[in-house]
PDB file of C-alpha atoms and ligand atoms in Angstrom:
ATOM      1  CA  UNK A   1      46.898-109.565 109.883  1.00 97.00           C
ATOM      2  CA  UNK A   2      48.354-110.881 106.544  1.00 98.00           C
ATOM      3  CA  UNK A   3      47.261-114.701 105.271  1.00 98.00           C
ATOM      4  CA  UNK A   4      49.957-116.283 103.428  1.00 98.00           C
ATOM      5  CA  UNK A   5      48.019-118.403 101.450  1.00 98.00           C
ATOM      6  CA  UNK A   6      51.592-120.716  99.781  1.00 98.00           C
ATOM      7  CA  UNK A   7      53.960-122.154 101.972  1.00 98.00           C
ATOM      8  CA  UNK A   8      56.419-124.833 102.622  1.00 98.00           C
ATOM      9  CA  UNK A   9      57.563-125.320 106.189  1.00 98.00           C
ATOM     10  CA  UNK A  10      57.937-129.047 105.978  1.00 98.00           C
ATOM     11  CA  UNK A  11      60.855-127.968 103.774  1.00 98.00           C
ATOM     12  CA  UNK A  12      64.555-129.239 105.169  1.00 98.00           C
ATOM     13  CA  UNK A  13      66.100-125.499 105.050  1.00 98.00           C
ATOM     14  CA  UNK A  14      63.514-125.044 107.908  1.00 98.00           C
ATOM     15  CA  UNK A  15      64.740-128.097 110.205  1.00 98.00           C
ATOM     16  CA  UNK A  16      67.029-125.529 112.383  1.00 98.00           C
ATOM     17  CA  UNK A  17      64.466-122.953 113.706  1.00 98.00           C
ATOM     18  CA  UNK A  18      61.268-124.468 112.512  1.00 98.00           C
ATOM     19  CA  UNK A  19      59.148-124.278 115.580  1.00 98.00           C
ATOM     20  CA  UNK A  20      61.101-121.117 116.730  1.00 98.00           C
ATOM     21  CA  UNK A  21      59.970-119.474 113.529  1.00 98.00           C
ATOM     22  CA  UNK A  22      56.226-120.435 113.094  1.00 98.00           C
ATOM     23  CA  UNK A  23      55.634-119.468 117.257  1.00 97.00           C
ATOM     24  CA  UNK A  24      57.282-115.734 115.951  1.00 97.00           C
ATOM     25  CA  UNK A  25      54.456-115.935 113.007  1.00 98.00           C
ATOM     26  CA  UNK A  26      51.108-114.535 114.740  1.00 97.00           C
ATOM     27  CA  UNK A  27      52.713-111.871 117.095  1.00 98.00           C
ATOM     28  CA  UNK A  28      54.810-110.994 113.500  1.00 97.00           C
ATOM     29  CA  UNK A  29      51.603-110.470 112.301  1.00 98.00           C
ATOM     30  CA  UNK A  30      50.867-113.456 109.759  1.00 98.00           C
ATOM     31  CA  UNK A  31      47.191-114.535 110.389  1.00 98.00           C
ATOM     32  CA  UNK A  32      47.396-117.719 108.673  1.00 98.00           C
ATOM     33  CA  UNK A  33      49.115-119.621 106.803  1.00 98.00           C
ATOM     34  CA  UNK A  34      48.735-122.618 104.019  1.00 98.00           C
ATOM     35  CA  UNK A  35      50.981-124.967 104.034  1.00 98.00           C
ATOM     36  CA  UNK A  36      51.092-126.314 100.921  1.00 98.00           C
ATOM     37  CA  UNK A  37      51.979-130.184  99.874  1.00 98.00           C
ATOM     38  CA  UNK A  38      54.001-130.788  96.811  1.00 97.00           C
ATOM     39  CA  UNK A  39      55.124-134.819  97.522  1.00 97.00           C
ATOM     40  CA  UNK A  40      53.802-137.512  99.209  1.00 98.00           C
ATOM     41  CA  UNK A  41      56.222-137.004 102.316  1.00 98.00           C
ATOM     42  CA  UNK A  42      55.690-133.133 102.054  1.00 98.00           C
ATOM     43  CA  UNK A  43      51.694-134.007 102.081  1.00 98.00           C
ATOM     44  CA  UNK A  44      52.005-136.005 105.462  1.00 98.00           C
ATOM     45  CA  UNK A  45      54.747-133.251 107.354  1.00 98.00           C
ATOM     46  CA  UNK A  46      52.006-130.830 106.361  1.00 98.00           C
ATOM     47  CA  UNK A  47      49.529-132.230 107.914  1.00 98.00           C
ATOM     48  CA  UNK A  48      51.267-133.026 110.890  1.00 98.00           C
ATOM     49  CA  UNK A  49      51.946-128.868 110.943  1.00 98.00           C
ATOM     50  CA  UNK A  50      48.456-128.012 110.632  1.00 98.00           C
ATOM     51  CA  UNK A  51      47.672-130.865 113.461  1.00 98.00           C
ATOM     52  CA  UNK A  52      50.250-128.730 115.358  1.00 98.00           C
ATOM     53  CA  UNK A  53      49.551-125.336 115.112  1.00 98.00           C
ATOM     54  CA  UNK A  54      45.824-123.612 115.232  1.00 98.00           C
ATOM     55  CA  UNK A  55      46.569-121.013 112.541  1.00 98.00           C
ATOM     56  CA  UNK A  56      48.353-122.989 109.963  1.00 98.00           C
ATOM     57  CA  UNK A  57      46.179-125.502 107.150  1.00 98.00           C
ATOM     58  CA  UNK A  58      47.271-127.974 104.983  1.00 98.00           C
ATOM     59  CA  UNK A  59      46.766-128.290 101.113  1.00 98.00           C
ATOM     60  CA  UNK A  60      47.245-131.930  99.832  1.00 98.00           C
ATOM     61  CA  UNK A  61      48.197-132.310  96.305  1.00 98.00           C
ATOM     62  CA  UNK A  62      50.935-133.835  94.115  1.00 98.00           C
ATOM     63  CA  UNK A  63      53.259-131.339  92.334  1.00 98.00           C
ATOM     64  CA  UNK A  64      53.845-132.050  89.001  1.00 98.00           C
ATOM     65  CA  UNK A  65      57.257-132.405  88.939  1.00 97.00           C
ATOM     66  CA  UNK A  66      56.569-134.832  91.334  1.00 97.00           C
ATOM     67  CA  UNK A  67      54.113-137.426  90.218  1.00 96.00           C
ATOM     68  CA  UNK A  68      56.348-140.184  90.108  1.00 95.00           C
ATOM     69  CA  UNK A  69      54.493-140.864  93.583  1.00 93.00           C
ATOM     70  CA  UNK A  70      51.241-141.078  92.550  1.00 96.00           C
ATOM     71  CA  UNK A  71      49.237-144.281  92.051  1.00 96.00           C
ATOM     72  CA  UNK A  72      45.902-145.199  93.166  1.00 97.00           C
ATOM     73  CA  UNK A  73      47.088-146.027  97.000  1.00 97.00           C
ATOM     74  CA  UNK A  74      48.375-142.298  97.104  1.00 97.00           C
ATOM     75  CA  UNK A  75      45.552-140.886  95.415  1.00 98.00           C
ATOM     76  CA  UNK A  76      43.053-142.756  97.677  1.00 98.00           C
ATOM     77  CA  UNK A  77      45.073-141.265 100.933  1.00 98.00           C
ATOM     78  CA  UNK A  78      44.820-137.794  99.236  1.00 98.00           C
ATOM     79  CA  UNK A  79      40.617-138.486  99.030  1.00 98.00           C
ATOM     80  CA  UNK A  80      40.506-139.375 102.927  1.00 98.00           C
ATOM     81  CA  UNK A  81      43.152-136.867 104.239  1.00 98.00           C
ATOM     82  CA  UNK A  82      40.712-134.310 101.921  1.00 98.00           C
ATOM     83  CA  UNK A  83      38.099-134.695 105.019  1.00 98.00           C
ATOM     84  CA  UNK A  84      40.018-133.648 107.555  1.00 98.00           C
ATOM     85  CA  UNK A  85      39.085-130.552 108.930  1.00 98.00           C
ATOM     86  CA  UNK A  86      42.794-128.740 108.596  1.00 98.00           C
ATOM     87  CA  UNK A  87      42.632-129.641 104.774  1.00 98.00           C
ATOM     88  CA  UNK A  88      41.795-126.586 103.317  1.00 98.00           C
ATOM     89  CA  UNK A  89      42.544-127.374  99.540  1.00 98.00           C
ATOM     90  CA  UNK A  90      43.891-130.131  96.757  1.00 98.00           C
ATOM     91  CA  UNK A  91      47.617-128.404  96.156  1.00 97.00           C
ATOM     92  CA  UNK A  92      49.857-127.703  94.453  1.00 97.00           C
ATOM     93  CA  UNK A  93      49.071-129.394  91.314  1.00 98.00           C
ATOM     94  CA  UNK A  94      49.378-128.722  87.531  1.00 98.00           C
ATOM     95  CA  UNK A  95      52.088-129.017  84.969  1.00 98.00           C
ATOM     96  CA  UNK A  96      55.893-127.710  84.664  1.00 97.00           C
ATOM     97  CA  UNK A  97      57.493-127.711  81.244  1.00 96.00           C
ATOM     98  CA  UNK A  98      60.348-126.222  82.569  1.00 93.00           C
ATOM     99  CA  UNK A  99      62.042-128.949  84.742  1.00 92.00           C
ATOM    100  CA  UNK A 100      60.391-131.813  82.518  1.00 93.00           C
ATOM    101  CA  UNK A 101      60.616-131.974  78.555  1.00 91.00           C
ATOM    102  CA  UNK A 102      60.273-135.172  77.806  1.00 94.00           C
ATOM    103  CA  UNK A 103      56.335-135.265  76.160  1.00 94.00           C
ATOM    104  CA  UNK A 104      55.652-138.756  78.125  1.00 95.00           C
ATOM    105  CA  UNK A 105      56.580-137.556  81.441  1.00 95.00           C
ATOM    106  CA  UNK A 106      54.331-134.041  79.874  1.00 97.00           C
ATOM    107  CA  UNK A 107      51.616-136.271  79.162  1.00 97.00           C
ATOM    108  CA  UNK A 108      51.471-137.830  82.195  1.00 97.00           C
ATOM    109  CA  UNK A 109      51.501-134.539  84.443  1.00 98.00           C
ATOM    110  CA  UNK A 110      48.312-133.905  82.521  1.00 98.00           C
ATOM    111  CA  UNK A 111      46.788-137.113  83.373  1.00 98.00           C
ATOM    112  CA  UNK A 112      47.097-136.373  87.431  1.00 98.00           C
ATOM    113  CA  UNK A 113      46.638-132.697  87.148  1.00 98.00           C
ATOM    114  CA  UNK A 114      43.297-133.740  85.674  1.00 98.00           C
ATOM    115  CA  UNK A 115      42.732-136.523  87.947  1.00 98.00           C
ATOM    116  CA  UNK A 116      43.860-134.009  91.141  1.00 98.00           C
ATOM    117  CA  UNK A 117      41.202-131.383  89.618  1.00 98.00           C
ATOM    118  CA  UNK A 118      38.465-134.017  89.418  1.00 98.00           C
ATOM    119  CA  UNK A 119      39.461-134.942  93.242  1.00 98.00           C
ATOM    120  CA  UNK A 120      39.184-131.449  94.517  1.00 98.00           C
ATOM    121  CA  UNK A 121      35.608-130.830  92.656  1.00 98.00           C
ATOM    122  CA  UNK A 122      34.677-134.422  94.289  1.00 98.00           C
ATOM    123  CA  UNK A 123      35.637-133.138  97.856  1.00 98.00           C
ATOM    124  CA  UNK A 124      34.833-129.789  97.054  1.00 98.00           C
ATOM    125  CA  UNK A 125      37.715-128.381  97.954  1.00 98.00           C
ATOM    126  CA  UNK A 126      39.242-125.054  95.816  1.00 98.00           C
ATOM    127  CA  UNK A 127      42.661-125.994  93.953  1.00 98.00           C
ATOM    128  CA  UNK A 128      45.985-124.515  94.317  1.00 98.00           C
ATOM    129  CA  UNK A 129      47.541-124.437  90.765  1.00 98.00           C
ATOM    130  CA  UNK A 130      50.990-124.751  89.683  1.00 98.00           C
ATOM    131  CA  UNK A 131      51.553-124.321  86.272  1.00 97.00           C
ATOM    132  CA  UNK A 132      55.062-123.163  84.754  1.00 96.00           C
ATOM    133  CA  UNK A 133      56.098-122.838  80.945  1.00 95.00           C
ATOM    134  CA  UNK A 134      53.191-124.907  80.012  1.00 96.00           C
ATOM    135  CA  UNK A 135      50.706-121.951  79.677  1.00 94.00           C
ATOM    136  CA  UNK A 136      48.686-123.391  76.555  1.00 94.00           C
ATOM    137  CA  UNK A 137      48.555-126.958  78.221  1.00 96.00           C
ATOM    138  CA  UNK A 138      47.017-125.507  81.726  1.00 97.00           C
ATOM    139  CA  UNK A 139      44.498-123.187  80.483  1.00 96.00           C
ATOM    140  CA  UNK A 140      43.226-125.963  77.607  1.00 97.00           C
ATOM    141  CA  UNK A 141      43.122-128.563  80.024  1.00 98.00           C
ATOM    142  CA  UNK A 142      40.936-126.424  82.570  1.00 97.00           C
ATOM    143  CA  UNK A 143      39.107-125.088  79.718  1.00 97.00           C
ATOM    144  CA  UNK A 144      38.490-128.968  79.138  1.00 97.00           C
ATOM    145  CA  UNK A 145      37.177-130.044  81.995  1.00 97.00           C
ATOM    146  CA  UNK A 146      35.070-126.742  82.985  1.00 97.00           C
ATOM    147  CA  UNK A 147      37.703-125.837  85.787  1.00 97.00           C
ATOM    148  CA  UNK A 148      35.340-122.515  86.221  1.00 97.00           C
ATOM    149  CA  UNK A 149      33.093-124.984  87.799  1.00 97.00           C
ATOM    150  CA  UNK A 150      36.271-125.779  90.730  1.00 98.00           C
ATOM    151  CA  UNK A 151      37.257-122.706  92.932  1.00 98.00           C
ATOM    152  CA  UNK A 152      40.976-122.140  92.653  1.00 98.00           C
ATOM    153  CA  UNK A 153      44.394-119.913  92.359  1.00 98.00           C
ATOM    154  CA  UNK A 154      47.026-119.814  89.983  1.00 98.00           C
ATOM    155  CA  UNK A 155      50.112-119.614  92.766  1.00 97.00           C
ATOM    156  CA  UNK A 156      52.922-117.974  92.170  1.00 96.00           C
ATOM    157  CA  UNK A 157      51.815-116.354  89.050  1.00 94.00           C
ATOM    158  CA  UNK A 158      54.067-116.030  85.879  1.00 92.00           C
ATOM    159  CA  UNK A 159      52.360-115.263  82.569  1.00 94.00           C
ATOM    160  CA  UNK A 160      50.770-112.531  80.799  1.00 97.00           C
ATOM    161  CA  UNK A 161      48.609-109.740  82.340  1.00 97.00           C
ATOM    162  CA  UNK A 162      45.704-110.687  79.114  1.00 97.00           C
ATOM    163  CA  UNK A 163      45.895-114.538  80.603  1.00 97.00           C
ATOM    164  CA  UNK A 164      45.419-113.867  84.465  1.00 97.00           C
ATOM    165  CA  UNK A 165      42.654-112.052  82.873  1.00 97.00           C
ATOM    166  CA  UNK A 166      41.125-114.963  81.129  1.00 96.00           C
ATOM    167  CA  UNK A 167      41.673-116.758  84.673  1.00 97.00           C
ATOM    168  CA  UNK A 168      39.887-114.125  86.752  1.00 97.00           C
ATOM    169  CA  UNK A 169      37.061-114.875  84.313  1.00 97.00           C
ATOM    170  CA  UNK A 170      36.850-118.208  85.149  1.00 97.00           C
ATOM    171  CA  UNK A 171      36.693-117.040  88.697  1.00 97.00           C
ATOM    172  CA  UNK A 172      40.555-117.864  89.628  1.00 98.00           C
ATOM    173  CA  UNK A 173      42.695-116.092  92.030  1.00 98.00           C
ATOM    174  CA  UNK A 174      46.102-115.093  91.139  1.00 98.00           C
ATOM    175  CA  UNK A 175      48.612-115.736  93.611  1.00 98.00           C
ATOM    176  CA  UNK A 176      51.404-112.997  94.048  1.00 98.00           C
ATOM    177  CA  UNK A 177      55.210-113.530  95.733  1.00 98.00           C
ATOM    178  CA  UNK A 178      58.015-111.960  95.904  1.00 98.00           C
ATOM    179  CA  UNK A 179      58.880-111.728  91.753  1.00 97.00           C
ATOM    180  CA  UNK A 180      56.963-108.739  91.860  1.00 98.00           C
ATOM    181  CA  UNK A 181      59.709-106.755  93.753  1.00 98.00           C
ATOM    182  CA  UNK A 182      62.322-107.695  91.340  1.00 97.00           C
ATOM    183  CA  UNK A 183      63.151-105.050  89.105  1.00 95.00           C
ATOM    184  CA  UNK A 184      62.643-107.438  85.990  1.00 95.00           C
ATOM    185  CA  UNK A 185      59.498-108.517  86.621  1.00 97.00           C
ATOM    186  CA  UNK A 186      57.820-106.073  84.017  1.00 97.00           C
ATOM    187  CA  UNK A 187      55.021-108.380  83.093  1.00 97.00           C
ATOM    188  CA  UNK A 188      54.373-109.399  87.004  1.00 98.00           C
ATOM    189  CA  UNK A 189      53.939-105.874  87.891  1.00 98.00           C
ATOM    190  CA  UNK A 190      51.584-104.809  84.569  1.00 98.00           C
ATOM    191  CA  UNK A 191      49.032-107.994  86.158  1.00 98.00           C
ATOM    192  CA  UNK A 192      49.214-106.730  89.265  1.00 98.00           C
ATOM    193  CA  UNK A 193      47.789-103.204  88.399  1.00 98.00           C
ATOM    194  CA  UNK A 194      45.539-104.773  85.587  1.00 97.00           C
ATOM    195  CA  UNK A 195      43.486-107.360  87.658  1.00 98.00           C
ATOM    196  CA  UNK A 196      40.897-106.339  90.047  1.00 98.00           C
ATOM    197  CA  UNK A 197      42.176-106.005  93.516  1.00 98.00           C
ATOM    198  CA  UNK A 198      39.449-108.623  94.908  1.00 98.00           C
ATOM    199  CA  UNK A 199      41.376-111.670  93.161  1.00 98.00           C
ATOM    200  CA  UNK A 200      44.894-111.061  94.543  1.00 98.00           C
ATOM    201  CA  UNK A 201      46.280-113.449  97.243  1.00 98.00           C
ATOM    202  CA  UNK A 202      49.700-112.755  98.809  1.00 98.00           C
ATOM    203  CA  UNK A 203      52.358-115.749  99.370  1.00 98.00           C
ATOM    204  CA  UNK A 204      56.230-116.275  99.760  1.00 98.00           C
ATOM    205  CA  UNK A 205      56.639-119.937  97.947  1.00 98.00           C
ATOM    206  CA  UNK A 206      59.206-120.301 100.961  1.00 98.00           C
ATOM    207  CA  UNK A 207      61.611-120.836 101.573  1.00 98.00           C
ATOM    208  CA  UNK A 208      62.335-120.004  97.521  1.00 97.00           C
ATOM    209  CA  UNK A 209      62.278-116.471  95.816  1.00 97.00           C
ATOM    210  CA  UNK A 210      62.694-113.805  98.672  1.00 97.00           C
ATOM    211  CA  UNK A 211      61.377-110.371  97.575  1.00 98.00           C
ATOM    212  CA  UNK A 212      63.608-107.854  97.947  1.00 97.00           C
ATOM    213  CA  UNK A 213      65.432-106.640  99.915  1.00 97.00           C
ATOM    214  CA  UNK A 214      65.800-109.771 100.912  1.00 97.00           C
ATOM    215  CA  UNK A 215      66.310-111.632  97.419  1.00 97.00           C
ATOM    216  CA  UNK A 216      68.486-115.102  97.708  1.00 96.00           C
ATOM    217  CA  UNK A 217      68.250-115.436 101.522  1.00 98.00           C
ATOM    218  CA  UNK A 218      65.689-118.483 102.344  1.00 98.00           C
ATOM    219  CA  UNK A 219      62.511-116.771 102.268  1.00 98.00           C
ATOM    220  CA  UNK A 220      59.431-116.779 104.926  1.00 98.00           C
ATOM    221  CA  UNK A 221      55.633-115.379 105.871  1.00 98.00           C
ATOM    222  CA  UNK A 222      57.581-112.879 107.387  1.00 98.00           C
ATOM    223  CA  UNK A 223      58.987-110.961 104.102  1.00 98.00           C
ATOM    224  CA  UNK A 224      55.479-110.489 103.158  1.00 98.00           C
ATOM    225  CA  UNK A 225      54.602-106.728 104.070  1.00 98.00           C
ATOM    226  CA  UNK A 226      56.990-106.100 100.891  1.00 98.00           C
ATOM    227  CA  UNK A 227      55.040-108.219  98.572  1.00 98.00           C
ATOM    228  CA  UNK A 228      52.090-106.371  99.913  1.00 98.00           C
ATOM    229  CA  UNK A 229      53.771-102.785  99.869  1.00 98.00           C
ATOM    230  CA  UNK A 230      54.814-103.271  96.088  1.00 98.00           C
ATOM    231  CA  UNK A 231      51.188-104.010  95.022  1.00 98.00           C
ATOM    232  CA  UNK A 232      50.384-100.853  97.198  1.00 98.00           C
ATOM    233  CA  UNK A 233      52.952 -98.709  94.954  1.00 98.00           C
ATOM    234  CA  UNK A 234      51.836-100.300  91.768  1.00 98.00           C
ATOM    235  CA  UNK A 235      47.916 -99.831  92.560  1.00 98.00           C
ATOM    236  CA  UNK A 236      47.994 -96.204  94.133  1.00 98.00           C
ATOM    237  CA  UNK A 237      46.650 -97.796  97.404  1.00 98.00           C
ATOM    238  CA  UNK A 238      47.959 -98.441 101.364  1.00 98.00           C
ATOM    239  CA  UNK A 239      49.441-101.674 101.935  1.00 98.00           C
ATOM    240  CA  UNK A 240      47.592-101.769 104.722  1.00 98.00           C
ATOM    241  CA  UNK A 241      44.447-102.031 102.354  1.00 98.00           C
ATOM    242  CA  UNK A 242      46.304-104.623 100.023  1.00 98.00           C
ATOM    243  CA  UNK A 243      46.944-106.718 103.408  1.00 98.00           C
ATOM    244  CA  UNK A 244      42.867-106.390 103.720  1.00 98.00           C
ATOM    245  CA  UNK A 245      41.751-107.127 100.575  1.00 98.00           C
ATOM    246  CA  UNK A 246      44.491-110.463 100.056  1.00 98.00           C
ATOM    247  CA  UNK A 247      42.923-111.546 103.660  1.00 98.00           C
ATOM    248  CA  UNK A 248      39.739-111.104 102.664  1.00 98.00           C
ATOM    249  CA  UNK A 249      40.037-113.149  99.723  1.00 98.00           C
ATOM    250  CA  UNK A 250      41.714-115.903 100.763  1.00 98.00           C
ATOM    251  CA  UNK A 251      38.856-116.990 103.188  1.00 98.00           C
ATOM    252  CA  UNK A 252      36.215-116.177 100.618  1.00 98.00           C
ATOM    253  CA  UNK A 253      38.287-119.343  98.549  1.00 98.00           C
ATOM    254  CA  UNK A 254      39.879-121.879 101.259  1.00 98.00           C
ATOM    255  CA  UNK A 255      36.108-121.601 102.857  1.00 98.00           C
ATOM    256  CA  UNK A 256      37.600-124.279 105.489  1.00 98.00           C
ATOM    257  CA  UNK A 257      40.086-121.807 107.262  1.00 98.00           C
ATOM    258  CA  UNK A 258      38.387-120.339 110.429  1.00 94.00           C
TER     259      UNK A 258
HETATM  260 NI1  LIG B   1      55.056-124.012  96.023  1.00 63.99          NI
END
């Protein structure tokens, strides 16, 4: 069985065949899936999925590119939905320089991601972290406030194989999607082969950024196996063993998922 550990069914391009889909997940294979908040709204449809279905959790955080709904109110409903037992982390959180250049809006993205980090070590909960053109920022700002201490992955990983080392050594998982299949994605692939195999979770990020063959089409859970089969070719190992390993790993960090 394969855990997609970042997902986004509350997402509109899944309003047709929603349900349809997710009952097609387990007998497709896909053990279990996060479903991971990035809004406030998001936050609340993903709980109501993991209230829904058995294998699917929630993770409750405020994307950065989002944080224009945070304030206390929303951070104190992020504390008490932490508790519930489908809540399996505080995610996704952490900064993007890409969509946001102005240095107030930066500087505030820092103040929640910090806040959101503080939450999840509160609730002891690990951290799903989003972090995108802002490489520096992110790793000084864990560095900071002894993120080793916090259990956590860096989703939907996109900088250098030498810094997903420096985030294995603070204990971190790197998240992998479906940029690794893309024929570009030189630096993707080097990380891949360069970090130890026990630190690798596989996820989509659907419906965005399809592997291929499937590249542009709204992704889902079930486009995995070629994530997985492209970390097999790039390690010298059976997918099947990559599909182990990233299951493996993902309960030894969302301890919450049964
Ligand atoms: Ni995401």
């Amino acid at each position: 069985m394969i855990f997609e550990s970042h997902a986004h069914y509350d997402d509109k391009q899944f309003d047709f065949d929603r349900d349809e889909l997710l009952s097609s997940m387990q007998s497709s294979g896909i053990g279990r899936i996060i479903n991971v908040g990035s809004d406030y709204d998001a936050c609340k449809s993903t709980m109501d999925l993991a209230h829904q279905y058995d294998f699917i959790y929630g993770a409750v955080g405020i994307h950065p590119s989002d944080i224009q709904d945070l304030n206390e109110e929303v951070y104190k409903w992020l504390k008490e939905t932490a508790s519930d037992p489908k809540t399996a982390a505080i995610g996704e959180i952490g900064l993007d320089y890409y969509w946001e250049k102005d240095s107030e809006v930066q500087s505030r993205q820092r103040f929640w991601f910090s806040r959101q980090m503080e939450l999840a070590r509160e609730v002891s909960l690990p951290v799903i972290i989003h972090s995108r053109e802002a490489a520096e920022d992110t790793l000084k700002l864990m560095k900071g406030i002894h993120a080793d201490q916090i259990p956590g992955v860096v989703h939907c990983y996109s900088y250098s194989p030498e810094l997903a080392e420096e985030y294995v050594k603070m204990g971190y998982y790197i998240g992998i999607g479906g940029v690794v299949t893309f024929k570009n994605a030189k630096k993707l692939k080097e990380t891949v082969k360069r970090i130890p195999l026990e630190r690798i979770l596989l996820e989509t990020d659907c419906p965005y950024l399809s592997p291929e063959p499937n590249r542009g089409k709204r992704n889902s859970s079930l486009n995995l196996p070629y994530v997985a089969e492209e970390i097999a070719v790039l390690r010298g190992i059976s997918q099947q063993e990559v599909i182990d390993a990233a299951y493996e790993n993902a309960l030894q960090l969302f301890t919450k998922v049964k």
